[in-house]
GROMACS .gro file of C-alpha atoms in nm:
model
  489
    1MET     CA    1   8.763   8.058   8.303
    2ASN     CA    2   9.025   8.080   8.576
    3ALA     CA    3   9.194   8.414   8.637
    4PRO     CA    4   9.561   8.432   8.537
    5HIS     CA    5   9.803   8.399   8.824
    6PRO     CA    6   9.921   8.735   8.961
    7PRO     CA    7  10.294   8.801   8.936
    8LYS     CA    8  10.524   8.702   9.216
    9VAL     CA    9  10.568   8.986   9.465
   10ALA     CA   10  10.844   9.008   9.721
   11GLY     CA   11  10.910   8.637   9.746
   12ILE     CA   12  10.545   8.530   9.728
   13ASP     CA   13  10.470   8.240   9.501
   14SER     CA   14  10.125   8.333   9.369
   15THR     CA   15  10.047   7.968   9.296
   16VAL     CA   16  10.086   7.862   9.660
   17PRO     CA   17   9.835   7.844   9.819
   18PRO     CA   18   9.603   7.803   9.517
   19PRO     CA   19   9.314   8.049   9.474
   20ALA     CA   20   9.002   7.943   9.658
   21HIS     CA   21   8.801   7.900   9.339
   22THR     CA   22   9.028   7.623   9.206
   23ALA     CA   23   8.947   7.258   9.258
   24PRO     CA   24   9.062   7.116   9.594
   25PRO     CA   25   9.380   6.913   9.577
   26ALA     CA   26   9.342   6.540   9.537
   27SER     CA   27   9.397   6.321   9.839
   28PRO     CA   28   9.760   6.219   9.872
   29ALA     CA   29   9.852   5.866   9.775
   30PRO     CA   30   9.913   5.624  10.060
   31ALA     CA   31  10.267   5.643  10.184
   32ALA     CA   32  10.491   5.371  10.315
   33PRO     CA   33  10.438   5.282  10.682
   34GLY     CA   34  10.779   5.413  10.781
   35ALA     CA   35  10.727   5.742  10.603
   36THR     CA   36  10.389   5.789  10.773
   37ALA     CA   37  10.542   5.747  11.113
   38ALA     CA   38  10.822   5.985  11.035
   39ARG     CA   39  10.590   6.248  10.895
   40GLY     CA   40  10.363   6.228  11.196
   41ALA     CA   41  10.644   6.283  11.444
   42PRO     CA   42  10.585   6.589  11.668
   43GLY     CA   43  10.924   6.732  11.579
   44ALA     CA   44  10.846   6.733  11.207
   45LEU     CA   45  10.513   6.908  11.266
   46ILE     CA   46  10.680   7.176  11.475
   47GLN     CA   47  10.946   7.227  11.210
   48ASP     CA   48  10.680   7.261  10.941
   49ARG     CA   49  10.494   7.520  11.146
   50LEU     CA   50  10.809   7.713  11.222
   51ALA     CA   51  10.906   7.711  10.855
   52GLY     CA   52  10.562   7.843  10.765
   53TRP     CA   53  10.583   8.121  11.024
   54VAL     CA   54  10.929   8.222  10.908
   55SER     CA   55  10.809   8.228  10.549
   56ASP     CA   56  10.511   8.445  10.641
   57LEU     CA   57  10.724   8.686  10.846
   58THR     CA   58  10.976   8.713  10.563
   59THR     CA   59  10.700   8.788  10.316
   60LEU     CA   60  10.547   9.057  10.537
   61HIS     CA   61  10.889   9.210  10.599
   62GLU     CA   62  10.963   9.233  10.227
   63LEU     CA   63  10.625   9.382  10.146
   64THR     CA   64  10.626   9.638  10.424
   65GLU     CA   65  10.982   9.736  10.341
   66ARG     CA   66  10.883   9.797   9.981
   67LEU     CA   67  10.583   9.999  10.097
   68SER     CA   68  10.796  10.208  10.333
   69ARG     CA   69  11.008  10.323  10.039
   70THR     CA   70  10.711  10.500   9.880
   71THR     CA   71  10.711  10.875   9.942
   72THR     CA   72  10.381  10.986   9.790
   73LEU     CA   73  10.027  10.884   9.872
   74ASP     CA   74   9.955  10.770   9.517
   75ASP     CA   75  10.263  10.545   9.504
   76ALA     CA   76  10.180  10.396   9.844
   77LEU     CA   77   9.824  10.312   9.739
   78HIS     CA   78   9.942  10.143   9.420
   79GLU     CA   79  10.194   9.937   9.619
   80LEU     CA   80   9.924   9.845   9.872
   81LEU     CA   81   9.699   9.717   9.594
   82ARG     CA   82   9.974   9.515   9.425
   83ALA     CA   83  10.089   9.349   9.746
   84GLY     CA   84   9.733   9.284   9.863
   85ALA     CA   85   9.643   9.124   9.529
   86ALA     CA   86   9.936   8.884   9.560
   87LEU     CA   87   9.846   8.795   9.919
   88ALA     CA   88   9.476   8.747   9.848
   89GLY     CA   89   9.525   8.564   9.517
   90ALA     CA   90   9.324   8.828   9.331
   91ARG     CA   91   9.391   9.006   9.005
   92ARG     CA   92   9.218   9.341   9.045
   93GLY     CA   93   9.130   9.582   9.319
   94LEU     CA   94   9.079   9.939   9.428
   95VAL     CA   95   9.150  10.149   9.734
   96VAL     CA   96   8.944  10.448   9.842
   97VAL     CA   97   9.101  10.707  10.074
   98GLU     CA   98   8.833  10.906  10.251
   99PRO     CA   99   8.946  11.015  10.599
  100ALA     CA  100   8.654  11.015  10.838
  101ASP     CA  101   8.750  11.354  10.981
  102GLY     CA  102   8.644  11.511  10.652
  103HIS     CA  103   8.969  11.699  10.594
  104GLY     CA  104   9.077  11.496  10.289
  105PRO     CA  105   9.248  11.417  10.070
  106ASP     CA  106   8.983  11.202   9.900
  107THR     CA  107   9.113  10.978   9.622
  108THR     CA  108   9.046  10.644   9.451
  109VAL     CA  109   9.317  10.427   9.296
  110GLY     CA  110   9.255  10.111   9.095
  111LEU     CA  111   9.455   9.802   9.001
  112GLY     CA  112   9.345   9.633   8.681
  113PHE     CA  113   9.058   9.881   8.646
  114ALA     CA  114   9.072  10.158   8.388
  115ARG     CA  115   8.951  10.506   8.476
  116ALA     CA  116   8.622  10.433   8.298
  117ASP     CA  117   8.583  10.114   8.504
  118LEU     CA  118   8.621  10.311   8.826
  119GLY     CA  119   8.356  10.547   8.695
  120HIS     CA  120   8.118  10.254   8.648
  121LEU     CA  121   8.189  10.136   9.003
  122GLU     CA  122   8.102  10.480   9.136
  123THR     CA  123   7.751  10.442   8.991
  124VAL     CA  124   7.684  10.149   9.225
  125PRO     CA  125   7.507  10.259   9.547
  126ARG     CA  126   7.770  10.299   9.814
  127ALA     CA  127   7.599  10.064  10.062
  128ALA     CA  128   7.588   9.790   9.797
  129THR     CA  129   7.968   9.760   9.769
  130SER     CA  130   8.200   9.592  10.015
  131TYR     CA  131   8.432   9.890  10.045
  132GLY     CA  132   8.134  10.128  10.070
  133ARG     CA  133   8.002   9.947  10.377
  134LEU     CA  134   8.345   9.970  10.538
  135LEU     CA  135   8.366  10.342  10.461
  136ASP     CA  136   8.024  10.400  10.613
  137ALA     CA  137   8.121  10.198  10.921
  138GLY     CA  138   8.440  10.402  10.955
  139ALA     CA  139   8.249  10.728  10.931
  140ALA     CA  140   8.010  10.609  11.202
  141THR     CA  141   8.299  10.536  11.440
  142ALA     CA  142   8.517  10.829  11.331
  143GLY     CA  143   8.776  10.975  11.559
  144PRO     CA  144   9.115  10.880  11.695
  145GLY     CA  145   9.103  10.591  11.936
  146ALA     CA  146   8.767  10.465  11.808
  147ALA     CA  147   8.710  10.096  11.868
  148ARG     CA  148   8.772   9.874  11.568
  149PRO     CA  149   8.489   9.635  11.473
  150ARG     CA  150   8.556   9.270  11.521
  151ALA     CA  151   8.638   9.037  11.232
  152THR     CA  152   8.345   8.942  11.012
  153GLU     CA  153   8.245   8.577  10.997
  154VAL     CA  154   8.119   8.474  10.654
  155PRO     CA  155   7.908   8.158  10.603
  156GLY     CA  156   8.096   7.903  10.399
  157ALA     CA  157   8.436   8.063  10.462
  158ASP     CA  158   8.731   7.884  10.614
  159GLY     CA  159   8.646   8.057  10.939
  160PRO     CA  160   8.667   8.405  11.084
  161ALA     CA  161   8.987   8.600  11.069
  162PRO     CA  162   9.205   8.554  11.375
  163ALA     CA  163   9.124   8.768  11.675
  164GLY     CA  164   9.278   9.111  11.656
  165ASP     CA  165   9.258   9.137  11.275
  166LEU     CA  166   9.073   9.426  11.115
  167ALA     CA  167   8.708   9.391  11.019
  168GLU     CA  168   8.649   9.250  10.673
  169VAL     CA  169   8.375   9.209  10.417
  170VAL     CA  170   8.384   8.887  10.213
  171GLU     CA  171   8.158   8.837   9.911
  172PRO     CA  172   8.253   8.489   9.780
  173ASP     CA  173   7.986   8.471   9.507
  174LEU     CA  174   7.813   8.793   9.408
  175PHE     CA  175   7.578   8.641   9.152
  176ALA     CA  176   7.455   8.378   9.398
  177ASP     CA  177   7.341   8.653   9.634
  178ASP     CA  178   6.969   8.714   9.571
  179ALA     CA  179   6.989   9.037   9.771
  180LEU     CA  180   7.259   9.185   9.546
  181ASP     CA  181   7.175   9.535   9.428
  182PRO     CA  182   7.063   9.525   9.060
  183ARG     CA  183   7.303   9.803   8.962
  184HIS     CA  184   7.590   9.620   9.133
  185ARG     CA  185   7.498   9.299   8.950
  186GLU     CA  186   7.499   9.488   8.619
  187VAL     CA  187   7.835   9.655   8.680
  188ALA     CA  188   7.997   9.333   8.807
  189ALA     CA  189   7.883   9.147   8.494
  190ARG     CA  190   8.008   9.428   8.272
  191LEU     CA  191   8.349   9.450   8.437
  192GLY     CA  192   8.384   9.073   8.476
  193TYR     CA  193   8.426   9.013   8.848
  194ALA     CA  194   8.227   8.767   9.060
  195ALA     CA  195   8.367   8.799   9.414
  196SER     CA  196   8.540   9.051   9.637
  197TYR     CA  197   8.729   9.080   9.961
  198ALA     CA  198   8.760   9.414  10.143
  199LEU     CA  199   8.943   9.550  10.446
  200PRO     CA  200   8.931   9.894  10.609
  201LEU     CA  201   9.229  10.127  10.641
  202THR     CA  202   9.225  10.244  10.999
  203THR     CA  203   9.471  10.329  11.276
  204ALA     CA  204   9.435  10.388  11.647
  205THR     CA  205   9.553  10.749  11.619
  206ALA     CA  206   9.419  10.868  11.283
  207GLY     CA  207   9.095  10.672  11.290
  208ALA     CA  208   8.927  10.555  10.970
  209LEU     CA  209   9.117  10.650  10.653
  210GLY     CA  210   8.943  10.446  10.382
  211ALA     CA  211   8.904  10.093  10.253
  212ALA     CA  212   9.068   9.854  10.008
  213ALA     CA  213   8.893   9.582   9.808
  214TRP     CA  214   9.023   9.306   9.581
  215HIS     CA  215   8.811   9.142   9.313
  216TYR     CA  216   8.811   8.788   9.172
  217ASP     CA  217   8.709   8.693   8.820
  218GLU     CA  218   8.520   8.388   8.947
  219PRO     CA  219   8.353   8.293   9.277
  220ALA     CA  220   8.635   8.281   9.531
  221GLU     CA  221   8.754   8.394   9.870
  222PRO     CA  222   9.090   8.402  10.047
  223THR     CA  223   9.182   8.122  10.283
  224ALA     CA  224   9.219   8.175  10.656
  225ARG     CA  225   9.598   8.198  10.620
  226GLN     CA  226   9.570   8.449  10.336
  227ARG     CA  227   9.324   8.659  10.535
  228HIS     CA  228   9.553   8.656  10.834
  229LEU     CA  229   9.854   8.771  10.629
  230ILE     CA  230   9.671   9.040  10.437
  231GLY     CA  231   9.513   9.166  10.760
  232LEU     CA  232   9.856   9.209  10.917
  233TYR     CA  233   9.991   9.375  10.605
  234VAL     CA  234   9.701   9.618  10.571
  235GLY     CA  235   9.735   9.710  10.938
  236GLN     CA  236  10.096   9.815  10.876
  237ALA     CA  237  10.006   9.982  10.546
  238ALA     CA  238   9.739  10.192  10.715
  239GLU     CA  239  10.000  10.346  10.945
  240HIS     CA  240  10.214  10.442  10.646
  241VAL     CA  241   9.913  10.578  10.457
  242ALA     CA  242   9.817  10.786  10.762
  243ARG     CA  243  10.160  10.950  10.763
  244LEU     CA  244  10.138  11.025  10.392
  245VAL     CA  245   9.788  11.168  10.435
  246GLU     CA  246   9.924  11.412  10.692
  247LEU     CA  247  10.214  11.497  10.462
  248THR     CA  248   9.976  11.557  10.172
  249ARG     CA  249   9.765  11.784  10.388
  250ALA     CA  250  10.070  11.981  10.496
  251ARG     CA  251  10.182  12.026  10.136
  252ALA     CA  252   9.834  12.139  10.036
  253THR     CA  253   9.833  12.391  10.321
  254VAL     CA  254  10.170  12.531  10.214
  255ALA     CA  255  10.053  12.551   9.853
  256THR     CA  256   9.739  12.737   9.960
  257LEU     CA  257   9.942  12.981  10.166
  258ARG     CA  258  10.169  13.045   9.870
  259GLU     CA  259   9.875  13.106   9.640
  260GLU     CA  260   9.729  13.353   9.887
  261LEU     CA  261  10.059  13.531   9.950
  262LEU     CA  262  10.163  13.559   9.585
  263PRO     CA  263   9.969  13.760   9.326
  264THR     CA  264   9.677  13.570   9.177
  265ARG     CA  265   9.664  13.798   8.872
  266LEU     CA  266   9.902  14.035   8.701
  267PRO     CA  267   9.816  14.405   8.655
  268ARG     CA  268   9.725  14.563   8.322
  269VAL     CA  269   9.965  14.843   8.237
  270ALA     CA  270   9.969  15.028   7.905
  271GLY     CA  271  10.269  14.953   7.688
  272VAL     CA  272  10.365  14.618   7.842
  273GLN     CA  273  10.234  14.260   7.845
  274LEU     CA  274  10.301  14.039   8.149
  275ALA     CA  275  10.309  13.664   8.206
  276ALA     CA  276  10.425  13.454   8.501
  277ARG     CA  277  10.496  13.085   8.552
  278ARG     CA  278  10.554  12.923   8.890
  279ARG     CA  279  10.625  12.567   9.006
  280THR     CA  280  10.642  12.497   9.378
  281GLY     CA  281  10.886  12.242   9.519
  282ALA     CA  282  10.767  11.941   9.715
  283ARG     CA  283  10.829  12.101  10.055
  284GLY     CA  284  10.716  12.451   9.958
  285GLY     CA  285  11.002  12.695   9.920
  286GLY     CA  286  11.051  13.068   9.934
  287ASP     CA  287  11.066  13.177   9.567
  288TRP     CA  288  10.831  13.460   9.477
  289HIS     CA  289  10.749  13.721   9.213
  290ASP     CA  290  10.552  14.042   9.199
  291ALA     CA  291  10.432  14.303   8.953
  292LEU     CA  292  10.267  14.621   9.077
  293PRO     CA  293  10.153  14.947   8.916
  294LEU     CA  294  10.339  15.253   9.043
  295PRO     CA  295  10.270  15.628   9.020
  296ASP     CA  296  10.321  15.808   8.686
  297ALA     CA  297  10.217  15.499   8.482
  298ALA     CA  298  10.527  15.312   8.596
  299LEU     CA  299  10.554  14.942   8.676
  300GLY     CA  300  10.754  14.755   8.937
  301LEU     CA  301  10.877  14.400   8.866
  302ALA     CA  302  11.039  14.181   9.128
  303VAL     CA  303  11.154  13.824   9.180
  304GLY     CA  304  11.333  13.677   9.478
  305SER     CA  305  11.407  13.377   9.693
  306VAL     CA  306  11.411  13.331  10.070
  307THR     CA  307  11.632  13.067  10.229
  308GLY     CA  308  11.461  12.765  10.377
  309SER     CA  309  11.147  12.571  10.292
  310GLY     CA  310  10.813  12.487  10.440
  311PRO     CA  311  10.561  12.711  10.619
  312SER     CA  312  10.825  12.933  10.782
  313ALA     CA  313  10.982  13.015  10.444
  314VAL     CA  314  10.639  13.081  10.294
  315ALA     CA  315  10.553  13.319  10.579
  316ALA     CA  316  10.887  13.498  10.539
  317THR     CA  317  10.820  13.528  10.166
  318GLY     CA  318  10.488  13.696  10.233
  319ARG     CA  319  10.643  13.945  10.475
  320LEU     CA  320  10.929  14.025  10.238
  321ARG     CA  321  10.700  14.075   9.940
  322ALA     CA  322  10.464  14.300  10.135
  323SER     CA  323  10.755  14.513  10.257
  324LEU     CA  324  10.902  14.544   9.908
  325ARG     CA  325  10.565  14.664   9.780
  326ALA     CA  326  10.559  14.941  10.039
  327TYR     CA  327  10.915  15.050   9.961
  328ALA     CA  328  10.847  15.037   9.586
  329VAL     CA  329  10.550  15.274   9.618
  330MET     CA  330  10.756  15.522   9.821
  331GLU     CA  331  11.085  15.515   9.626
  332GLY     CA  332  11.045  15.271   9.338
  333GLU     CA  333  11.229  15.491   9.091
  334ASP     CA  334  11.546  15.409   9.286
  335PRO     CA  335  11.575  15.026   9.293
  336VAL     CA  336  11.893  15.047   9.502
  337ALA     CA  337  11.706  15.232   9.777
  338VAL     CA  338  11.424  14.978   9.765
  339LEU     CA  339  11.660  14.684   9.813
  340SER     CA  340  11.861  14.871  10.078
  341ASP     CA  341  11.547  14.925  10.285
  342LEU     CA  342  11.454  14.561  10.235
  343GLU     CA  343  11.798  14.447  10.348
  344LEU     CA  344  11.777  14.657  10.665
  345LEU     CA  345  11.434  14.516  10.748
  346LEU     CA  346  11.549  14.159  10.693
  347ARG     CA  347  11.860  14.207  10.906
  348LEU     CA  348  11.661  14.356  11.195
  349THR     CA  349  11.357  14.129  11.193
  350GLU     CA  350  11.498  13.798  11.071
  351PRO     CA  351  11.873  13.794  11.135
  352ALA     CA  352  11.898  13.417  11.077
  353ARG     CA  353  11.757  13.435  10.726
  354SER     CA  354  11.896  13.565  10.397
  355ALA     CA  355  11.733  13.630  10.062
  356THR     CA  356  11.809  13.715   9.703
  357ALA     CA  357  11.603  13.971   9.514
  358LEU     CA  358  11.588  14.165   9.191
  359PHE     CA  359  11.375  14.477   9.149
  360ALA     CA  360  11.312  14.660   8.822
  361TYR     CA  361  11.147  15.002   8.783
  362CYS     CA  362  10.990  15.017   8.437
  363GLU     CA  363  10.856  15.315   8.242
  364PRO     CA  364  10.672  15.142   7.956
  365ALA     CA  365  10.599  15.463   7.764
  366LEU     CA  366  10.973  15.533   7.740
  367ARG     CA  367  11.072  15.166   7.725
  368LYS     CA  368  11.312  15.237   8.007
  369VAL     CA  369  11.406  14.990   8.281
  370VAL     CA  370  11.623  15.058   8.585
  371LEU     CA  371  11.704  14.750   8.790
  372ALA     CA  372  11.920  14.634   9.078
  373GLY     CA  373  11.990  14.288   9.213
  374ALA     CA  374  12.104  14.142   9.542
  375GLY     CA  375  12.275  13.805   9.488
  376HIS     CA  376  12.028  13.726   9.210
  377SER     CA  377  12.081  13.584   8.862
  378PRO     CA  378  12.080  13.839   8.577
  379PRO     CA  379  11.760  13.867   8.373
  380LEU     CA  380  11.733  13.786   8.003
  381LEU     CA  381  11.640  14.020   7.721
  382VAL     CA  382  11.474  13.830   7.435
  383GLY     CA  383  11.400  14.000   7.103
  384GLN     CA  384  11.383  13.938   6.731
  385ARG     CA  385  11.746  14.036   6.676
  386ARG     CA  386  11.913  13.961   7.009
  387THR     CA  387  11.904  13.733   7.313
  388GLU     CA  388  12.137  13.834   7.592
  389PHE     CA  389  12.177  13.851   7.966
  390VAL     CA  390  12.148  14.193   8.126
  391GLU     CA  391  12.479  14.272   8.293
  392THR     CA  392  12.403  14.350   8.657
  393SER     CA  393  12.649  14.432   8.932
  394LEU     CA  394  12.771  14.144   9.146
  395SER     CA  395  12.647  14.172   9.503
  396ALA     CA  396  12.581  13.960   9.808
  397PRO     CA  397  12.233  13.839   9.902
  398LEU     CA  398  12.028  14.044  10.145
  399GLY     CA  399  12.114  13.977  10.507
  400MET     CA  400  12.469  13.860  10.436
  401LEU     CA  401  12.654  14.189  10.490
  402ALA     CA  402  12.633  14.462  10.752
  403CYS     CA  403  12.529  14.709  10.483
  404TRP     CA  404  12.412  14.624  10.132
  405GLU     CA  405  12.443  14.853   9.835
  406ALA     CA  406  12.517  14.797   9.467
  407PRO     CA  407  12.480  15.025   9.164
  408SER     CA  408  12.172  14.996   8.946
  409VAL     CA  409  12.167  14.925   8.571
  410GLU     CA  410  11.958  15.101   8.307
  411ILE     CA  411  11.845  14.929   7.988
  412ARG     CA  412  11.625  15.034   7.697
  413PRO     CA  413  11.439  14.741   7.542
  414GLU     CA  414  11.351  14.765   7.174
  415PRO     CA  415  10.987  14.744   7.065
  416GLY     CA  416  10.872  14.383   7.089
  417GLU     CA  417  11.154  14.273   7.322
  418THR     CA  418  11.078  14.078   7.638
  419LEU     CA  419  11.252  14.103   7.973
  420VAL     CA  420  11.257  13.766   8.150
  421LEU     CA  421  11.317  13.754   8.525
  422TYR     CA  422  11.360  13.415   8.695
  423THR     CA  423  11.474  13.256   9.019
  424ASP     CA  424  11.777  13.031   9.069
  425GLY     CA  425  11.552  12.725   9.103
  426LEU     CA  426  11.527  12.714   8.724
  427LEU     CA  427  11.905  12.670   8.703
  428HIS     CA  428  11.926  12.427   8.995
  429ARG     CA  429  11.662  12.193   8.852
  430THR     CA  430  11.878  12.129   8.546
  431GLY     CA  431  12.129  11.947   8.765
  432ASP     CA  432  12.412  12.107   8.566
  433ALA     CA  433  12.703  12.317   8.684
  434THR     CA  434  12.629  12.690   8.699
  435ASP     CA  435  12.800  12.785   8.372
  436ARG     CA  436  12.633  12.501   8.182
  437ALA     CA  437  12.294  12.586   8.333
  438PHE     CA  438  12.331  12.948   8.217
  439ALA     CA  439  12.431  12.826   7.870
  440ARG     CA  440  12.125  12.601   7.855
  441LEU     CA  441  11.901  12.888   7.961
  442HIS     CA  442  12.049  13.121   7.697
  443ALA     CA  443  12.010  12.856   7.426
  444ALA     CA  444  11.647  12.800   7.530
  445ALA     CA  445  11.570  13.171   7.507
  446ALA     CA  446  11.748  13.207   7.174
  447SER     CA  447  11.547  12.917   7.027
  448VAL     CA  448  11.207  13.073   7.095
  449PRO     CA  449  11.018  13.065   6.760
  450LYS     CA  450  10.957  13.403   6.602
  451ALA     CA  451  10.582  13.361   6.620
  452ALA     CA  452  10.601  13.287   6.992
  453ARG     CA  453  10.800  13.604   7.065
  454GLU     CA  454  10.482  13.806   7.033
  455ASP     CA  455  10.345  13.644   7.351
  456PRO     CA  456  10.535  13.660   7.684
  457GLY     CA  457  10.345  13.354   7.809
  458ALA     CA  458  10.458  13.151   7.508
  459ILE     CA  459  10.815  13.266   7.567
  460ALA     CA  460  10.802  13.155   7.931
  461ASP     CA  461  10.652  12.817   7.836
  462HIS     CA  462  10.915  12.757   7.568
  463ILE     CA  463  11.199  12.840   7.807
  464LEU     CA  464  11.061  12.606   8.072
  465GLY     CA  465  11.016  12.325   7.821
  466ALA     CA  466  11.363  12.369   7.670
  467VAL     CA  467  11.557  12.409   7.997
  468LEU     CA  468  11.365  12.129   8.167
  469PRO     CA  469  11.281  11.882   7.886
  470ASP     CA  470  11.140  11.629   8.132
  471GLY     CA  471  10.893  11.891   8.257
  472PRO     CA  472  10.905  12.151   8.533
  473ASP     CA  473  10.794  11.891   8.787
  474ALA     CA  474  11.088  11.660   8.715
  475GLY     CA  475  11.446  11.680   8.831
  476ASP     CA  476  11.514  11.832   9.170
  477ASP     CA  477  11.155  11.891   9.279
  478GLN     CA  478  11.272  12.047   9.605
  479GLU     CA  479  11.353  12.366   9.413
  480ASP     CA  480  11.091  12.627   9.327
  481VAL     CA  481  11.082  12.774   8.977
  482VAL     CA  482  10.954  13.125   8.904
  483LEU     CA  483  10.952  13.309   8.570
  484LEU     CA  484  10.821  13.662   8.514
  485ALA     CA  485  10.816  13.792   8.155
  486ALA     CA  486  10.740  14.149   8.046
  487ARG     CA  487  10.709  14.228   7.673
  488PHE     CA  488  10.736  14.595   7.575
  489ALA     CA  489  10.523  14.728   7.290
   0.00000   0.00000   0.00000
């Protein structure tokens, strides 16, 4: 049974040239003498070759342009598999990213293979698969600037790949190979593929990154022209994948720093239940929260946002949070003094940066909260009988004025009411104007089911789901989102 033709991709007609496992074309019928002479003219041959080269260059340009528009590693790998399948005349494939330097990220993406199918492939000994041999070869020659192995010549193929192409592993007929690993034979029969073609992902600067393999339903192999085109394409794709690998590593580093700088667990304080939710933007921003026990069974709650993104903003967030903790221990009962000290520190140590912050001094036994804000959105009070914003004094962010000071506000939550603090990223991710974003937030808090109001975590989850119906990771993913909920007994 012949495999169905893959869809056309970026101007490629998947039926031309035909897959290698199809019957060879019949000999052309004899042509008229005049036509033979005309067709054999040197000018016509040159024109045909030029037309073929232009077509190939156009195809590669379209495919690489589509690949360059991908911004995540996962999207790039899926695009690589789709384009490679069209170029090689295959229907299925997989790509394994496993940088030889051992720093990750390690991932496997399939085309036409379900997750369970990829699991079956992982049970095959690594050295028995085409991509596994390429991965092992890349690990053996790891390191930037390592020499690339020469193209592999396969008996029975149309010939070796042109000089300068990447190394390749061609398995034109798996079941005709007496040396095929028994487990590989079993998995290939179960998944229904009979041939494969694999290329490594490697660059001169990043070294070996992984390998990609495409699988045929019947004995087959790409032609010399197909191998040449896919080799050129994979060479360009490897450079793009290398950049995305570095970007993924940077994002993971920023996320780790944020996890280390922000509290990993919330304190247990009598008379109050705490819950926090946080979503980090793609570049790693400066939103933060904190909850710390204070003398006399008091509790300090804080949320804030530092301007900027990336590692510098994360580092500034850590410094600001640590300083606020120190000021809160010394004079937490006066939130205005805490923020004033924080503003002075920020202005002296980081004059080019500003920040918003809100600090609340809570006495759970008395259900008393004194809070002050600096350019921050007002918190929400959510209870069985009311849902309202806490009216705080308008003030500029920290670092914007020569001297910051604004009056504090005292509130007395009723038993069972929850104080919800949040950062502006929650409003920004809605994409609405400020007044509409506040209205959406209020409506989300007011619609919390009565049963869920007993749990601050359920309240936070409901607000996130209602304000951002497409999920907290959708919308403007450059914005951080932080929620801190405190329910008073």
